[in-house]
Amino acid sequence: MLANILVVGSGGREHALSWKLSQSSKVETVFTSPGNGGTENNVPIDVTNLDELADFAQKNNCFTVVGPEVPLAAGIVDKFNKLNLKIFGPSQMAAQLESSKIWAKNFMKRNDIPTARFEIFDDAQKAEDYVNSLEYNVVVKADGLAAGKGVIVCNSNNEAISAIQTILVKKTFGDAGNRIIVEERLDGIEASYIALSDGEIAIPMASSQDHKRIFDNDDGPNTGGMGAYSPTPVIDDVLAEKIQKKIIDKTIRSMKNEGIVFKGFLYAGIMIRDNEPYVLEYNVRMGDPECQPIVMRMDFDLYDYFVASVEGKLSSMPLPSWKNQYAVCVVLASDGYPESYVKGEEISGFDSISNQAYVFHAGTKKIDGKIVSDGGRVLGVTALGESLEIAINNVYDATEKITWAHKYCRKDIGKKGLAYF
Ligand SMILES: Nc1ncnc2c1ncn2[C@@H]1O[C@H](COP(=O)(O)OP(=O)(O)O)[C@@H](O)[C@H]1O
Ligand SMILES: [Mg+2]
């Protein structure tokens, strides 16, 4: 019998997952909830409405795949499991690796997983005294989920003190900032490493590099991500093996030892310093936009691997095979993002995209058959190429064909990888 799938979420990541899963010969219909202008079979249920999502999955006999962290942290997997519904992703306990940065840091410390030195505070004065006692720069982090905004990288004690005020006293991130981490700033090269686990073993998915800042050369404020490419030469085979053993395998094993079965994507944000990897953070799901280039390179049936993860049978699966190509995703955003921008502008050019590129939708909606902008990050144009350079050329050829009045994108996505060849 063919399976129905429910992909939970509405971003480029969820469009990419839906797109890939719909290619499986074992899949009948892919629903996306709430989805966007590019996804098919949209179901208008918010990602936090766990009751209605469960209801829909039950009635339509769906295997559910969760894109974003918020429903995972809210316990969607536990809820579905209780109802005997099949769902891919970590339990609420396992999701603490992402939903509480303090939980994750303490977990890494007690299990000897390499990460920056840190202390935890709920008192601003004590945090400030601590900062003043240090000889190195720090990063101040809100404990809870803050949509990628709760981390402040500081260049001086004054900046650190104002970061402490912002999070602990002004409560800019609400209860997510009831407690903070003050950790050593590690200066090195940043990359991401994603694996897939069934609670027993973890198989590598791919390496990638995200581009968080709004402007070229990593200038300007942070965003949800302006582009990504995969694989990244920053992580060579030697380093990949180190990350797999010292971080990924150790995390899954330590979780198990602590009585927590980790199933799902395990994403390690890594800083590489003197050829050694350190965990900056865990995510318990795919990154967005990293997911888009990674999915384009998959030469295997993702659904099979999701099922194997849920059933604890990854060790019986062959290692996934990847296209021997690079993939680059350039995010097309509304001009003005991440601050204010206009929505509702008609987008054109989709028909002129050749088949070496694919346009994943994020902040779009379909009105009377037309696609209009409906968010900050609007589209994720993604292309393959035999080399990183060719993939970059291919993706920028494609981005030029897509137009609307207030389109903005970075022009240097992937460039930092070129230096390694
Ligand atoms: N210890 C650290 N040293 C240097 N930079 C850091 C450190 N921790 C975080 N960062 C920077 O801050 C960014 C955001 O931090 P992260 O922990 O990934 O939180 P989130 O993604 O939840 O905002 C990272 O991508 C990295 O660039
Ligand atoms: Mg991060």
Short mmCIF file of C-alpha atoms and ligand atoms in Angstrom, two decimals:
data_model
loop_
_atom_site.label_atom_id
_atom_site.label_comp_id
_atom_site.label_asym_id
_atom_site.label_seq_id
_atom_site.Cartn_x
_atom_site.Cartn_y
_atom_site.Cartn_z
CA MET A 1 0.00 0.00 0.00
CA LEU A 2 1.29 3.48 -0.84
CA ALA A 3 1.83 5.93 2.00
CA ASN A 4 0.40 9.38 2.50
CA ILE A 5 2.73 11.95 4.00
CA LEU A 6 2.04 15.03 6.08
CA VAL A 7 4.92 17.52 6.10
CA VAL A 8 4.50 20.02 8.96
CA GLY A 9 5.76 23.54 8.25
CA SER A 10 5.68 26.30 5.65
CA GLY A 11 9.23 27.23 4.71
CA GLY A 12 11.70 26.38 1.97
CA ARG A 13 12.84 23.41 4.01
CA GLU A 14 9.34 21.96 4.02
CA HIS A 15 8.89 22.55 0.29
CA ALA A 16 12.18 20.73 -0.30
CA LEU A 17 11.14 17.80 1.91
CA SER A 18 7.72 17.60 0.23
CA TRP A 19 9.32 17.74 -3.22
CA LYS A 20 11.73 14.93 -2.42
CA LEU A 21 9.19 12.72 -0.67
CA SER A 22 6.70 13.07 -3.53
CA GLN A 23 9.30 11.42 -5.81
CA SER A 24 9.23 8.20 -3.78
CA SER A 25 7.58 5.26 -5.53
CA LYS A 26 6.13 4.31 -2.15
CA VAL A 27 4.34 7.60 -1.61
CA GLU A 28 0.83 8.42 -2.76
CA THR A 29 0.03 11.97 -1.66
CA VAL A 30 2.16 14.52 0.16
CA PHE A 31 0.18 17.04 2.22
CA THR A 32 1.89 20.11 3.66
CA SER A 33 0.54 22.02 6.60
CA PRO A 34 0.22 24.91 6.37
CA GLY A 35 2.55 24.91 3.33
CA ASN A 36 3.17 27.81 0.94
CA GLY A 37 2.58 28.89 -2.65
CA GLY A 38 4.89 26.18 -3.97
CA THR A 39 3.66 23.16 -2.05
CA GLU A 40 0.79 20.97 -3.21
CA ASN A 41 -2.14 19.73 -1.13
CA ASN A 42 -1.87 22.42 1.53
CA VAL A 43 -3.78 21.85 4.75
CA PRO A 44 -4.51 25.06 6.66
CA ILE A 45 -3.42 23.96 10.13
CA ASP A 46 -0.85 25.89 12.15
CA VAL A 47 2.30 24.00 13.20
CA THR A 48 1.42 24.54 16.87
CA ASN A 49 -2.07 23.08 16.58
CA LEU A 50 -1.06 19.54 17.53
CA ASP A 51 -4.63 18.29 18.04
CA GLU A 52 -5.79 19.21 14.56
CA LEU A 53 -2.59 17.94 12.99
CA ALA A 54 -3.05 14.58 14.72
CA ASP A 55 -6.66 14.50 13.64
CA PHE A 56 -5.73 15.13 10.02
CA ALA A 57 -2.93 12.54 10.08
CA GLN A 58 -5.28 9.96 11.56
CA LYS A 59 -8.10 10.56 9.07
CA ASN A 60 -5.74 10.50 6.09
CA ASN A 61 -3.54 7.70 7.33
CA CYS A 62 -0.39 9.84 7.11
CA PHE A 63 3.24 9.28 7.96
CA THR A 64 4.15 12.70 9.42
CA VAL A 65 7.44 14.54 8.90
CA VAL A 66 8.12 17.60 11.07
CA GLY A 67 10.17 20.45 9.60
CA PRO A 68 10.53 23.14 12.29
CA GLU A 69 11.67 22.98 15.91
CA VAL A 70 8.67 24.57 17.60
CA PRO A 71 6.24 21.61 17.27
CA LEU A 72 9.06 19.19 18.16
CA ALA A 73 9.77 21.13 21.35
CA ALA A 74 6.02 21.14 22.06
CA GLY A 75 5.96 17.34 21.97
CA ILE A 76 4.29 16.57 18.64
CA VAL A 77 6.17 13.27 18.34
CA ASP A 78 5.13 12.06 21.80
CA LYS A 79 1.53 12.99 21.10
CA PHE A 80 1.44 11.18 17.75
CA ASN A 81 3.17 8.12 19.20
CA LYS A 82 0.52 7.87 21.94
CA LEU A 83 -2.13 7.81 19.23
CA ASN A 84 -0.18 5.16 17.30
CA LEU A 85 0.47 7.57 14.43
CA LYS A 86 3.72 7.25 12.53
CA ILE A 87 5.90 10.33 12.80
CA PHE A 88 9.52 11.15 11.97
CA GLY A 89 11.45 13.31 14.44
CA PRO A 90 12.71 13.45 18.03
CA SER A 91 10.58 13.24 21.18
CA GLN A 92 10.16 16.27 23.39
CA MET A 93 12.87 14.98 25.76
CA ALA A 94 15.28 14.44 22.87
CA ALA A 95 14.38 17.84 21.39
CA GLN A 96 15.83 19.49 24.52
CA LEU A 97 19.15 19.35 22.68
CA GLU A 98 17.76 22.32 20.76
CA SER A 99 14.93 23.72 22.90
CA SER A 100 17.17 24.37 25.92
CA LYS A 101 20.67 25.55 25.15
CA ILE A 102 21.48 25.11 28.85
CA TRP A 103 20.32 21.50 28.81
CA ALA A 104 22.47 20.91 25.74
CA LYS A 105 25.57 22.55 27.24
CA ASN A 106 25.27 20.54 30.46
CA PHE A 107 24.72 17.38 28.42
CA MET A 108 27.88 18.05 26.39
CA LYS A 109 29.86 18.83 29.53
CA ARG A 110 28.91 15.65 31.39
CA ASN A 111 29.50 13.52 28.29
CA ASP A 112 32.77 15.11 27.27
CA ILE A 113 31.56 16.40 23.89
CA PRO A 114 33.77 19.27 22.68
CA THR A 115 32.15 22.69 23.15
CA ALA A 116 33.12 26.17 24.39
CA ARG A 117 33.71 26.70 28.14
CA PHE A 118 30.65 28.25 29.81
CA GLU A 119 28.74 29.27 32.93
CA ILE A 120 25.00 29.62 33.49
CA PHE A 121 23.29 32.60 35.16
CA ASP A 122 19.88 33.88 36.12
CA ASP A 123 21.28 36.91 37.91
CA ALA A 124 22.58 39.82 35.81
CA GLN A 125 25.03 41.11 38.43
CA LYS A 126 26.65 37.71 38.84
CA ALA A 127 26.89 37.32 35.07
CA GLU A 128 28.55 40.74 34.77
CA ASP A 129 31.04 39.94 37.54
CA TYR A 130 31.88 36.73 35.73
CA VAL A 131 32.41 38.52 32.41
CA ASN A 132 34.69 41.04 34.11
CA SER A 133 36.79 38.22 35.55
CA LEU A 134 37.54 36.69 32.13
CA GLU A 135 40.47 37.31 29.83
CA TYR A 136 38.62 36.34 26.67
CA ASN A 137 35.59 37.48 24.67
CA VAL A 138 32.26 35.79 25.19
CA VAL A 139 28.97 34.92 23.54
CA VAL A 140 25.78 35.44 25.53
CA LYS A 141 22.90 33.07 24.78
CA ALA A 142 19.29 32.93 25.87
CA ASP A 143 18.41 29.44 27.06
CA GLY A 144 15.19 28.85 25.12
CA LEU A 145 13.95 29.03 21.54
CA ALA A 146 14.24 32.57 20.17
CA ALA A 147 13.81 32.06 16.41
CA GLY A 148 17.55 32.39 15.83
CA LYS A 149 17.81 35.78 17.57
CA GLY A 150 18.75 34.86 21.13
CA VAL A 151 22.53 34.70 20.69
CA ILE A 152 24.76 37.77 20.99
CA VAL A 153 28.40 37.48 19.92
CA CYS A 154 30.38 40.08 21.87
CA ASN A 155 33.59 41.97 21.05
CA SER A 156 34.16 43.51 24.48
CA ASN A 157 33.07 43.34 28.12
CA ASN A 158 30.77 46.30 27.52
CA GLU A 159 29.00 44.50 24.72
CA ALA A 160 28.67 41.43 26.92
CA ILE A 161 27.18 43.47 29.75
CA SER A 162 24.66 45.05 27.44
CA ALA A 163 23.82 41.58 26.04
CA ILE A 164 23.20 40.33 29.59
CA GLN A 165 20.89 43.32 30.18
CA THR A 166 19.03 42.69 26.92
CA ILE A 167 18.30 39.06 27.70
CA LEU A 168 18.05 38.81 31.51
CA VAL A 169 16.75 42.26 32.47
CA LYS A 170 14.89 43.71 29.47
CA LYS A 171 13.62 40.22 28.62
CA THR A 172 13.74 40.90 24.90
CA PHE A 173 13.24 37.18 24.27
CA GLY A 174 10.65 36.70 27.02
CA ASP A 175 10.87 33.56 29.13
CA ALA A 176 13.41 32.07 26.70
CA GLY A 177 15.80 34.48 28.44
CA ASN A 178 15.05 33.58 32.07
CA ARG A 179 18.49 32.00 32.18
CA ILE A 180 21.54 32.63 30.03
CA ILE A 181 24.76 30.97 29.02
CA VAL A 182 27.95 33.00 28.97
CA GLU A 183 30.43 31.04 26.90
CA GLU A 184 33.86 31.52 25.43
CA ARG A 185 33.84 33.01 21.94
CA LEU A 186 35.57 30.59 19.63
CA ASP A 187 37.15 32.19 16.60
CA GLY A 188 37.41 29.83 13.68
CA ILE A 189 35.49 28.60 10.66
CA GLU A 190 31.85 27.70 10.98
CA ALA A 191 30.10 24.85 9.19
CA SER A 192 27.17 22.51 9.69
CA TYR A 193 27.11 18.75 9.85
CA ILE A 194 23.84 16.87 9.63
CA ALA A 195 23.20 13.23 10.44
CA LEU A 196 20.16 10.98 10.58
CA SER A 197 19.60 8.77 13.62
CA ASP A 198 17.26 5.99 14.70
CA GLY A 199 18.37 6.18 18.33
CA GLU A 200 21.01 3.49 17.88
CA ILE A 201 23.28 4.72 15.11
CA ALA A 202 23.62 7.93 13.12
CA ILE A 203 24.46 8.04 9.45
CA PRO A 204 26.04 11.15 7.96
CA MET A 205 23.79 13.20 5.71
CA ALA A 206 25.93 16.05 4.45
CA SER A 207 28.07 19.00 5.35
CA SER A 208 27.01 22.51 4.45
CA GLN A 209 27.65 26.18 5.05
CA ASP A 210 24.93 28.69 5.75
CA HIS A 211 25.12 32.48 5.16
CA LYS A 212 23.30 34.13 8.07
CA ARG A 213 23.93 37.82 7.50
CA ILE A 214 21.79 39.92 5.18
CA PHE A 215 24.60 41.53 3.14
CA ASP A 216 27.52 40.22 1.08
CA ASN A 217 30.74 39.38 2.92
CA ASP A 218 28.74 38.49 6.02
CA ASP A 219 27.82 42.08 6.82
CA GLY A 220 24.70 43.45 8.48
CA PRO A 221 22.19 41.85 10.82
CA ASN A 222 21.45 38.14 11.14
CA THR A 223 18.60 36.58 9.20
CA GLY A 224 16.96 33.18 9.01
CA GLY A 225 19.62 32.34 6.40
CA MET A 226 20.31 33.91 2.99
CA GLY A 227 21.75 30.88 1.25
CA ALA A 228 23.67 27.65 1.73
CA TYR A 229 25.73 25.18 -0.20
CA SER A 230 26.63 21.53 0.19
CA PRO A 231 28.97 19.76 0.58
CA THR A 232 31.46 22.22 2.04
CA PRO A 233 35.21 21.75 1.52
CA VAL A 234 35.68 23.30 4.95
CA ILE A 235 34.91 19.83 6.31
CA ASP A 236 37.34 17.44 4.64
CA ASP A 237 37.24 13.66 5.15
CA VAL A 238 39.50 13.72 8.20
CA LEU A 239 37.44 16.38 9.90
CA ALA A 240 34.19 14.66 8.91
CA GLU A 241 35.34 11.51 10.65
CA LYS A 242 36.29 13.46 13.76
CA ILE A 243 32.89 15.13 13.84
CA GLN A 244 31.09 11.86 13.28
CA LYS A 245 32.97 10.06 16.09
CA LYS A 246 33.58 12.75 18.69
CA ILE A 247 30.31 14.58 18.28
CA ILE A 248 27.52 12.78 16.41
CA ASP A 249 28.05 9.17 17.52
CA LYS A 250 28.91 10.27 21.03
CA THR A 251 25.78 12.39 21.25
CA ILE A 252 23.48 9.55 20.16
CA ARG A 253 25.22 7.06 22.49
CA SER A 254 25.21 9.44 25.45
CA MET A 255 21.54 10.23 24.92
CA LYS A 256 20.80 6.52 24.92
CA ASN A 257 22.85 6.02 28.10
CA GLU A 258 20.75 8.72 29.70
CA GLY A 259 17.59 6.91 28.67
CA ILE A 260 16.66 9.17 25.76
CA VAL A 261 16.22 7.69 22.30
CA PHE A 262 17.15 10.29 19.68
CA LYS A 263 15.38 9.74 16.37
CA GLY A 264 15.47 12.27 13.56
CA PHE A 265 17.89 14.68 12.00
CA LEU A 266 20.71 15.70 14.30
CA TYR A 267 22.28 18.92 13.13
CA ALA A 268 25.51 20.07 14.75
CA GLY A 269 26.53 23.70 14.30
CA ILE A 270 30.31 23.43 14.39
CA MET A 271 33.19 25.84 14.89
CA ILE A 272 36.50 24.54 13.58
CA ARG A 273 39.55 25.85 15.38
CA ASP A 274 43.05 24.44 14.84
CA ASN A 275 41.47 21.53 12.96
CA GLU A 276 39.33 20.53 15.92
CA PRO A 277 35.52 20.71 15.85
CA TYR A 278 33.50 22.28 18.68
CA VAL A 279 29.71 22.21 18.98
CA LEU A 280 28.18 25.70 18.96
CA GLU A 281 24.67 24.31 19.11
CA TYR A 282 22.50 21.38 18.19
CA ASN A 283 19.41 21.51 16.07
CA VAL A 284 17.07 18.55 16.08
CA ARG A 285 15.83 19.03 12.52
CA MET A 286 17.12 20.07 9.12
CA GLY A 287 18.38 23.61 8.72
CA ASP A 288 16.66 26.08 6.44
CA PRO A 289 18.14 26.84 3.86
CA GLU A 290 20.70 23.99 4.27
CA CYS A 291 17.96 21.45 3.59
CA GLN A 292 17.36 22.71 0.05
CA PRO A 293 20.85 21.99 -1.42
CA ILE A 294 21.17 18.78 0.62
CA VAL A 295 17.89 17.41 -0.67
CA MET A 296 18.84 18.22 -4.28
CA ARG A 297 21.92 16.02 -3.97
CA MET A 298 20.08 12.98 -2.56
CA ASP A 299 20.19 9.97 -4.84
CA PHE A 300 18.07 7.79 -2.59
CA ASP A 301 14.54 7.43 -1.39
CA LEU A 302 14.29 9.71 1.64
CA TYR A 303 11.03 8.09 2.72
CA ASP A 304 12.79 4.73 3.21
CA TYR A 305 15.28 6.37 5.56
CA PHE A 306 12.57 8.17 7.50
CA VAL A 307 10.77 4.87 8.03
CA ALA A 308 14.04 3.19 9.08
CA SER A 309 14.70 6.00 11.58
CA VAL A 310 11.24 5.64 13.13
CA GLU A 311 11.51 1.83 13.29
CA GLY A 312 15.08 1.78 14.65
CA LYS A 313 16.34 -0.05 11.58
CA LEU A 314 18.92 2.29 10.10
CA SER A 315 21.70 -0.28 10.51
CA SER A 316 19.99 -2.51 7.96
CA MET A 317 19.94 0.28 5.33
CA PRO A 318 22.68 0.81 2.75
CA LEU A 319 24.67 4.02 3.16
CA PRO A 320 22.74 6.67 1.24
CA SER A 321 24.19 7.62 -2.12
CA TRP A 322 24.70 11.22 -3.12
CA LYS A 323 24.96 12.93 -6.47
CA ASN A 324 28.61 13.66 -7.08
CA GLN A 325 27.78 17.33 -7.51
CA TYR A 326 27.65 20.52 -5.50
CA ALA A 327 24.39 22.26 -4.76
CA VAL A 328 23.90 25.93 -3.95
CA CYS A 329 20.75 27.60 -2.67
CA VAL A 330 20.33 31.37 -2.96
CA VAL A 331 17.49 32.86 -0.95
CA LEU A 332 15.50 35.55 -2.75
CA ALA A 333 14.13 37.87 -0.09
CA SER A 334 11.86 40.89 0.08
CA ASP A 335 13.99 44.02 0.03
CA GLY A 336 14.15 45.42 3.57
CA TYR A 337 14.15 42.01 5.29
CA PRO A 338 15.00 41.27 8.14
CA GLU A 339 13.40 44.60 9.07
CA SER A 340 10.27 45.86 7.31
CA TYR A 341 9.31 44.95 3.76
CA VAL A 342 6.27 44.81 1.48
CA LYS A 343 4.28 41.69 0.72
CA GLY A 344 1.79 40.76 -1.98
CA GLU A 345 3.95 41.47 -5.05
CA GLU A 346 3.49 39.20 -8.06
CA ILE A 347 6.52 37.05 -8.94
CA SER A 348 7.30 36.00 -12.50
CA GLY A 349 9.86 33.94 -14.40
CA PHE A 350 9.17 30.47 -13.01
CA ASP A 351 8.68 29.04 -16.52
CA SER A 352 12.13 30.06 -17.71
CA ILE A 353 14.03 28.03 -15.09
CA SER A 354 15.92 25.16 -16.72
CA ASN A 355 15.99 21.74 -15.12
CA GLN A 356 19.39 22.12 -13.50
CA ALA A 357 17.80 24.48 -11.01
CA TYR A 358 14.74 24.22 -8.83
CA VAL A 359 12.84 27.00 -7.10
CA PHE A 360 11.74 26.12 -3.59
CA HIS A 361 9.11 28.41 -2.14
CA ALA A 362 9.11 29.89 1.36
CA GLY A 363 7.20 33.15 1.93
CA THR A 364 4.84 32.88 -1.05
CA LYS A 365 1.19 32.24 -1.62
CA LYS A 366 -0.90 31.44 -4.63
CA ILE A 367 -3.73 33.83 -5.46
CA ASP A 368 -5.87 33.12 -8.54
CA GLY A 369 -3.10 31.00 -10.03
CA LYS A 370 -0.48 33.73 -9.50
CA ILE A 371 2.41 33.49 -7.06
CA VAL A 372 2.85 36.52 -4.80
CA SER A 373 5.42 37.34 -2.13
CA ASP A 374 4.18 36.74 1.39
CA GLY A 375 7.17 36.94 3.70
CA GLY A 376 10.77 38.01 4.25
CA ARG A 377 12.49 35.02 2.74
CA VAL A 378 10.44 34.37 -0.37
CA LEU A 379 12.16 31.73 -2.54
CA GLY A 380 15.18 29.45 -2.37
CA VAL A 381 16.60 29.00 -5.86
CA THR A 382 18.77 25.88 -5.82
CA ALA A 383 21.05 24.47 -8.51
CA LEU A 384 23.50 21.63 -9.00
CA GLY A 385 26.90 21.74 -10.72
CA GLU A 386 29.90 19.51 -11.33
CA SER A 387 32.00 21.89 -9.24
CA LEU A 388 31.11 24.48 -6.62
CA GLU A 389 31.95 27.19 -9.12
CA ILE A 390 29.63 25.76 -11.77
CA ALA A 391 26.86 25.30 -9.24
CA ILE A 392 27.25 28.95 -8.21
CA ASN A 393 27.07 30.07 -11.85
CA ASN A 394 24.03 27.90 -12.46
CA VAL A 395 22.19 29.18 -9.44
CA TYR A 396 22.83 32.85 -10.23
CA ASP A 397 21.72 32.31 -13.84
CA ALA A 398 18.45 31.02 -12.47
CA THR A 399 17.98 33.74 -9.82
CA GLU A 400 18.16 36.40 -12.54
CA LYS A 401 15.19 34.89 -14.31
CA ILE A 402 12.92 35.27 -11.30
CA THR A 403 11.71 38.80 -10.83
CA TRP A 404 9.42 40.95 -8.72
CA ALA A 405 9.40 44.59 -7.71
CA HIS A 406 11.30 44.36 -4.42
CA LYS A 407 13.50 41.30 -4.83
CA TYR A 408 16.80 41.14 -2.94
CA CYS A 409 19.50 38.48 -2.73
CA ARG A 410 23.13 38.16 -1.72
CA LYS A 411 25.54 37.86 -4.64
CA ASP A 412 28.25 35.88 -2.87
CA ILE A 413 26.58 32.66 -1.72
CA GLY A 414 29.10 29.81 -1.83
CA LYS A 415 32.05 32.09 -2.48
CA LYS A 416 33.70 31.36 0.84
CA GLY A 417 33.95 27.70 -0.18
CA LEU A 418 35.81 28.52 -3.41
CA ALA A 419 38.95 29.51 -1.52
CA TYR A 420 39.48 25.85 -0.60
CA PHE A 421 39.98 24.57 -4.14
N1 LIG B 1 30.97 30.07 21.24
C1 LIG B 1 30.83 30.77 20.11
N2 LIG B 1 31.90 31.39 19.55
C2 LIG B 1 31.77 32.13 18.42
N3 LIG B 1 30.62 32.30 17.76
C3 LIG B 1 29.51 31.71 18.26
C4 LIG B 1 29.55 30.91 19.45
N4 LIG B 1 28.31 30.45 19.69
C5 LIG B 1 27.54 30.93 18.71
N5 LIG B 1 28.24 31.70 17.84
C6 LIG B 1 27.74 32.39 16.64
O1 LIG B 1 26.39 32.75 16.84
C7 LIG B 1 25.54 32.13 15.87
C8 LIG B 1 24.23 31.71 16.52
O2 LIG B 1 24.48 30.87 17.60
P1 LIG B 1 23.76 29.47 17.79
O3 LIG B 1 24.27 28.87 19.04
O4 LIG B 1 23.91 28.70 16.53
O5 LIG B 1 22.27 29.88 18.08
P2 LIG B 1 20.95 30.03 17.18
O6 LIG B 1 21.19 29.37 15.86
O7 LIG B 1 19.93 29.36 18.02
O8 LIG B 1 20.73 31.49 17.09
C9 LIG B 1 26.37 30.94 15.37
O9 LIG B 1 25.95 30.58 14.09
C10 LIG B 1 27.78 31.49 15.43
O10 LIG B 1 28.07 32.28 14.28
MG MG B 2 22.55 28.32 14.81
#
